Amino acid sequence: MPLDLLTRLDPLRRVQCPFCFERFAAFELHLKCESSVCETDFGRQVEDPILTKTFFGPNADSMVRSPWWVDPRRDERRGVRRLMDWMILPGSLDCPQCGRATDCRLCPRCHQRMPEAAIARRSGHLTIFGPQSVGKTTFMTVVLHELNQHVGPERGLLLEPIDEEVRRRYRQEYQDVTYGSAMEGVGVGQWGEVTRQAHMPTPPLEMNRRVLQPLVYRVKRRGKGGAEPLLSFSDMAGEDWEMNFSVLRREAGHLIQRAKGLLLLIDPMRLPQVASDPRLRLTPKEAIAPPADYREDLSKLASFFERTPVRVPLAICLNKLDRWGPLMAPGTALHEVAASVPGAKADQPSDQLVHDEVQAAMRRWDQMSFLEHLSIDFPRHRFFACSALGDAAGAEDDAAQPLPTPLLVERPLLWLLRQQGLIR
């Protein structure tokens, strides 16, 4: 869709790419041909060093080729007009390879396509991080599903993928694995129930730089006209967070530094005080997992920022509530939620009550250093508890598992959206 005249008349506006989060003036945008001829004919394509660096890093062995692209300010065919882009953006340019007009805009830093919504509207970004095997990918999959299918419609809120590529990625890499499809991850169990397969661990950056590409959505709200804000979601590999932190900091630091909201996912079963409770039966994978140092995780997080206290809101969510919730004292809200019937529409505890109960539990689990560091460096924080899978979690990752029955999974995301002023 071409840019409207009002947007073109404001070429000095600051634009933030929802994919790489770099900021630049609108007149710096590049253009690319998107005709089917240039998309499919390798002979018409040109080398794209910016896209190569985005997908394969600065030391790539070969160069990615893409349809013709140009920085309009350096297109000599335009003559003197190219010097006037700081006054009005060009509507379109003709591709020299196929002769067709194009108005497809690219981020000049990463060469991801910039839809009109990304140029004309403000964007937010949420980064989900944490150690290995805490369920980050599953959490992000389930919370996006719940927002679109249940919680969002109830609150007059919908998330719409910014383009077909985001829609395809979510469906193939997230939804089809967690919820199943006709092709992957779904089957019929012994008793005829629908089953799924567990997610594979998110690959580290050195194996797949694709993890740097966030899922970007438009936030559509009932009764709200005008610009629809954008929201990006990033899922960071736990292996990088724990064992390749220097690589993560160098290659993906922008995902945290420029985030408008942070979500730290914690697995209480990796706390010695929880894992040693005789009432808890650990899975084989949990039994061999080393104890987590969540205090160290906060130090790593603070190191991304130039100064503390950090002003970005931080949600700390204790996942797998269905497993550790029964350890809470009878009569507490979290004990009741963990013992509730999945999907039941019973009265839900307030965010403040959940925050207080989780904070008290962390004190009992000897996490005073974690709490003190949190209050000093991240004063805008709140505790949450959830279960992305509910009682659908299986003991063996490679075994067929029932479909998710989440508990309170949307709470941290809704809080972060409120902190950004996207919902009330």
PDB file of N, CA and C in Angstrom, residues 1-9 11 26 29-32 34 72 78 81 84-85 87-94 100-105 116 119:
ATOM      1  N   MET A   1       0.852  -1.195   0.000  1.00  0.00           N
ATOM      2  CA  MET A   1       0.000   0.000   0.000  1.00  0.00           C
ATOM      3  C   MET A   1       0.887   1.244   0.000  1.00  0.00           C
ATOM      4  N   PRO A   2       0.660   2.200  -0.934  1.00  0.00           N
ATOM      5  CA  PRO A   2       1.482   3.411  -0.982  1.00  0.00           C
ATOM      6  C   PRO A   2       1.250   4.295   0.238  1.00  0.00           C
ATOM      7  N   LEU A   3       2.268   5.091   0.556  1.00  0.00           N
ATOM      8  CA  LEU A   3       2.140   6.022   1.671  1.00  0.00           C
ATOM      9  C   LEU A   3       1.146   7.118   1.323  1.00  0.00           C
ATOM     10  N   ASP A   4       0.361   7.532   2.310  1.00  0.00           N
ATOM     11  CA  ASP A   4      -0.559   8.641   2.056  1.00  0.00           C
ATOM     12  C   ASP A   4       0.229   9.945   2.013  1.00  0.00           C
ATOM     13  N   LEU A   5      -0.422  10.970   1.497  1.00  0.00           N
ATOM     14  CA  LEU A   5       0.261  12.241   1.258  1.00  0.00           C
ATOM     15  C   LEU A   5       0.754  12.873   2.558  1.00  0.00           C
ATOM     16  N   LEU A   6      -0.037  12.791   3.629  1.00  0.00           N
ATOM     17  CA  LEU A   6       0.379  13.392   4.897  1.00  0.00           C
ATOM     18  C   LEU A   6       1.660  12.755   5.425  1.00  0.00           C
ATOM     19  N   THR A   7       1.791  11.434   5.264  1.00  0.00           N
ATOM     20  CA  THR A   7       3.011  10.765   5.698  1.00  0.00           C
ATOM     21  C   THR A   7       4.184  11.184   4.831  1.00  0.00           C
ATOM     22  N   ARG A   8       3.964  11.288   3.530  1.00  0.00           N
ATOM     23  CA  ARG A   8       5.045  11.682   2.629  1.00  0.00           C
ATOM     24  C   ARG A   8       5.506  13.120   2.895  1.00  0.00           C
ATOM     25  N   LEU A   9       4.593  13.968   3.389  1.00  0.00           N
ATOM     26  CA  LEU A   9       4.935  15.366   3.652  1.00  0.00           C
ATOM     27  C   LEU A   9       5.676  15.555   4.975  1.00  0.00           C
ATOM     28  N   PRO A  11       8.868  13.937   5.973  1.00  0.00           N
ATOM     29  CA  PRO A  11      10.028  13.056   5.790  1.00  0.00           C
ATOM     30  C   PRO A  11      11.035  13.096   6.930  1.00  0.00           C
ATOM     31  N   ALA A  26      12.478   9.321   8.205  1.00  0.00           N
ATOM     32  CA  ALA A  26      11.700   8.636   7.177  1.00  0.00           C
ATOM     33  C   ALA A  26      12.345   8.755   5.802  1.00  0.00           C
ATOM     34  N   LEU A  29      14.578   5.841   4.281  1.00  0.00           N
ATOM     35  CA  LEU A  29      14.044   4.551   3.867  1.00  0.00           C
ATOM     36  C   LEU A  29      14.494   4.185   2.454  1.00  0.00           C
ATOM     37  N   HIS A  30      14.809   2.905   2.265  1.00  0.00           N
ATOM     38  CA  HIS A  30      15.145   2.405   0.943  1.00  0.00           C
ATOM     39  C   HIS A  30      13.882   1.879   0.256  1.00  0.00           C
ATOM     40  N   LEU A  31      13.944   1.684  -1.053  1.00  0.00           N
ATOM     41  CA  LEU A  31      12.845   1.088  -1.810  1.00  0.00           C
ATOM     42  C   LEU A  31      13.329  -0.174  -2.506  1.00  0.00           C
ATOM     43  N   LYS A  32      12.421  -1.125  -2.685  1.00  0.00           N
ATOM     44  CA  LYS A  32      12.749  -2.401  -3.323  1.00  0.00           C
ATOM     45  C   LYS A  32      11.635  -2.811  -4.266  1.00  0.00           C
ATOM     46  N   GLU A  34       9.061  -5.301  -5.809  1.00  0.00           N
ATOM     47  CA  GLU A  34       8.379  -6.489  -5.298  1.00  0.00           C
ATOM     48  C   GLU A  34       7.531  -7.159  -6.378  1.00  0.00           C
ATOM     49  N   PRO A  72      16.809   5.937  -2.321  1.00  0.00           N
ATOM     50  CA  PRO A  72      16.308   6.939  -3.283  1.00  0.00           C
ATOM     51  C   PRO A  72      17.184   8.171  -3.393  1.00  0.00           C
ATOM     52  N   ARG A  78      17.003  10.057 -10.859  1.00  0.00           N
ATOM     53  CA  ARG A  78      16.038  11.043 -10.389  1.00  0.00           C
ATOM     54  C   ARG A  78      16.540  12.469 -10.534  1.00  0.00           C
ATOM     55  N   ARG A  81      15.748  15.888  -8.174  1.00  0.00           N
ATOM     56  CA  ARG A  81      14.645  15.508  -7.269  1.00  0.00           C
ATOM     57  C   ARG A  81      15.133  14.690  -6.079  1.00  0.00           C
ATOM     58  N   MET A  84      15.691  16.438  -2.813  1.00  0.00           N
ATOM     59  CA  MET A  84      14.547  17.060  -2.149  1.00  0.00           C
ATOM     60  C   MET A  84      13.767  16.095  -1.255  1.00  0.00           C
ATOM     61  N   ASP A  85      14.308  14.893  -1.023  1.00  0.00           N
ATOM     62  CA  ASP A  85      13.565  13.910  -0.245  1.00  0.00           C
ATOM     63  C   ASP A  85      13.360  14.343   1.204  1.00  0.00           C
ATOM     64  N   MET A  87      12.213  17.031   1.997  1.00  0.00           N
ATOM     65  CA  MET A  87      11.021  17.883   1.983  1.00  0.00           C
ATOM     66  C   MET A  87       9.749  17.068   1.722  1.00  0.00           C
ATOM     67  N   ILE A  88       9.835  16.071   0.842  1.00  0.00           N
ATOM     68  CA  ILE A  88       8.691  15.190   0.555  1.00  0.00           C
ATOM     69  C   ILE A  88       9.230  13.855   0.067  1.00  0.00           C
ATOM     70  N   LEU A  89       8.694  12.766   0.614  1.00  0.00           N
ATOM     71  CA  LEU A  89       9.135  11.436   0.220  1.00  0.00           C
ATOM     72  C   LEU A  89       8.631  11.100  -1.181  1.00  0.00           C
ATOM     73  N   PRO A  90       9.427  10.353  -1.947  1.00  0.00           N
ATOM     74  CA  PRO A  90       8.942   9.933  -3.268  1.00  0.00           C
ATOM     75  C   PRO A  90       7.780   8.957  -3.115  1.00  0.00           C
ATOM     76  N   GLY A  91       6.826   9.050  -4.021  1.00  0.00           N
ATOM     77  CA  GLY A  91       5.694   8.133  -3.963  1.00  0.00           C
ATOM     78  C   GLY A  91       6.080   6.735  -4.385  1.00  0.00           C
ATOM     79  N   SER A  92       6.851   6.622  -5.455  1.00  0.00           N
ATOM     80  CA  SER A  92       7.310   5.329  -5.956  1.00  0.00           C
ATOM     81  C   SER A  92       8.472   5.559  -6.897  1.00  0.00           C
ATOM     82  N   LEU A  93       9.184   4.481  -7.233  1.00  0.00           N
ATOM     83  CA  LEU A  93      10.262   4.521  -8.207  1.00  0.00           C
ATOM     84  C   LEU A  93      10.083   3.359  -9.170  1.00  0.00           C
ATOM     85  N   ASP A  94      10.578   3.530 -10.393  1.00  0.00           N
ATOM     86  CA  ASP A  94      10.510   2.466 -11.392  1.00  0.00           C
ATOM     87  C   ASP A  94      11.725   1.556 -11.258  1.00  0.00           C
ATOM     88  N   ARG A 100       8.655  -1.816 -13.661  1.00  0.00           N
ATOM     89  CA  ARG A 100       7.423  -1.601 -12.922  1.00  0.00           C
ATOM     90  C   ARG A 100       7.659  -0.661 -11.730  1.00  0.00           C
ATOM     91  N   ALA A 101       6.643   0.139 -11.414  1.00  0.00           N
ATOM     92  CA  ALA A 101       6.750   1.062 -10.278  1.00  0.00           C
ATOM     93  C   ALA A 101       6.668   0.288  -8.967  1.00  0.00           C
ATOM     94  N   THR A 102       7.447   0.719  -7.990  1.00  0.00           N
ATOM     95  CA  THR A 102       7.413   0.071  -6.676  1.00  0.00           C
ATOM     96  C   THR A 102       7.364   1.125  -5.587  1.00  0.00           C
ATOM     97  N   ASP A 103       6.601   0.833  -4.524  1.00  0.00           N
ATOM     98  CA  ASP A 103       6.563   1.699  -3.341  1.00  0.00           C
ATOM     99  C   ASP A 103       6.859   0.891  -2.084  1.00  0.00           C
ATOM    100  N   CYS A 104       7.519  -0.256  -2.235  1.00  0.00           N
ATOM    101  CA  CYS A 104       7.871  -1.117  -1.104  1.00  0.00           C
ATOM    102  C   CYS A 104       9.052  -0.511  -0.362  1.00  0.00           C
ATOM    103  N   ARG A 105       8.852  -0.115   0.887  1.00  0.00           N
ATOM    104  CA  ARG A 105       9.901   0.543   1.677  1.00  0.00           C
ATOM    105  C   ARG A 105      10.657  -0.482   2.523  1.00  0.00           C
ATOM    106  N   GLU A 116       3.348   0.321   5.803  1.00  0.00           N
ATOM    107  CA  GLU A 116       2.933   1.693   6.109  1.00  0.00           C
ATOM    108  C   GLU A 116       2.673   1.886   7.600  1.00  0.00           C
ATOM    109  N   ILE A 119       5.689   2.872   9.504  1.00  0.00           N
ATOM    110  CA  ILE A 119       6.220   4.210   9.217  1.00  0.00           C
ATOM    111  C   ILE A 119       5.378   5.288   9.877  1.00  0.00           C
TER     112      ILE A 119
END
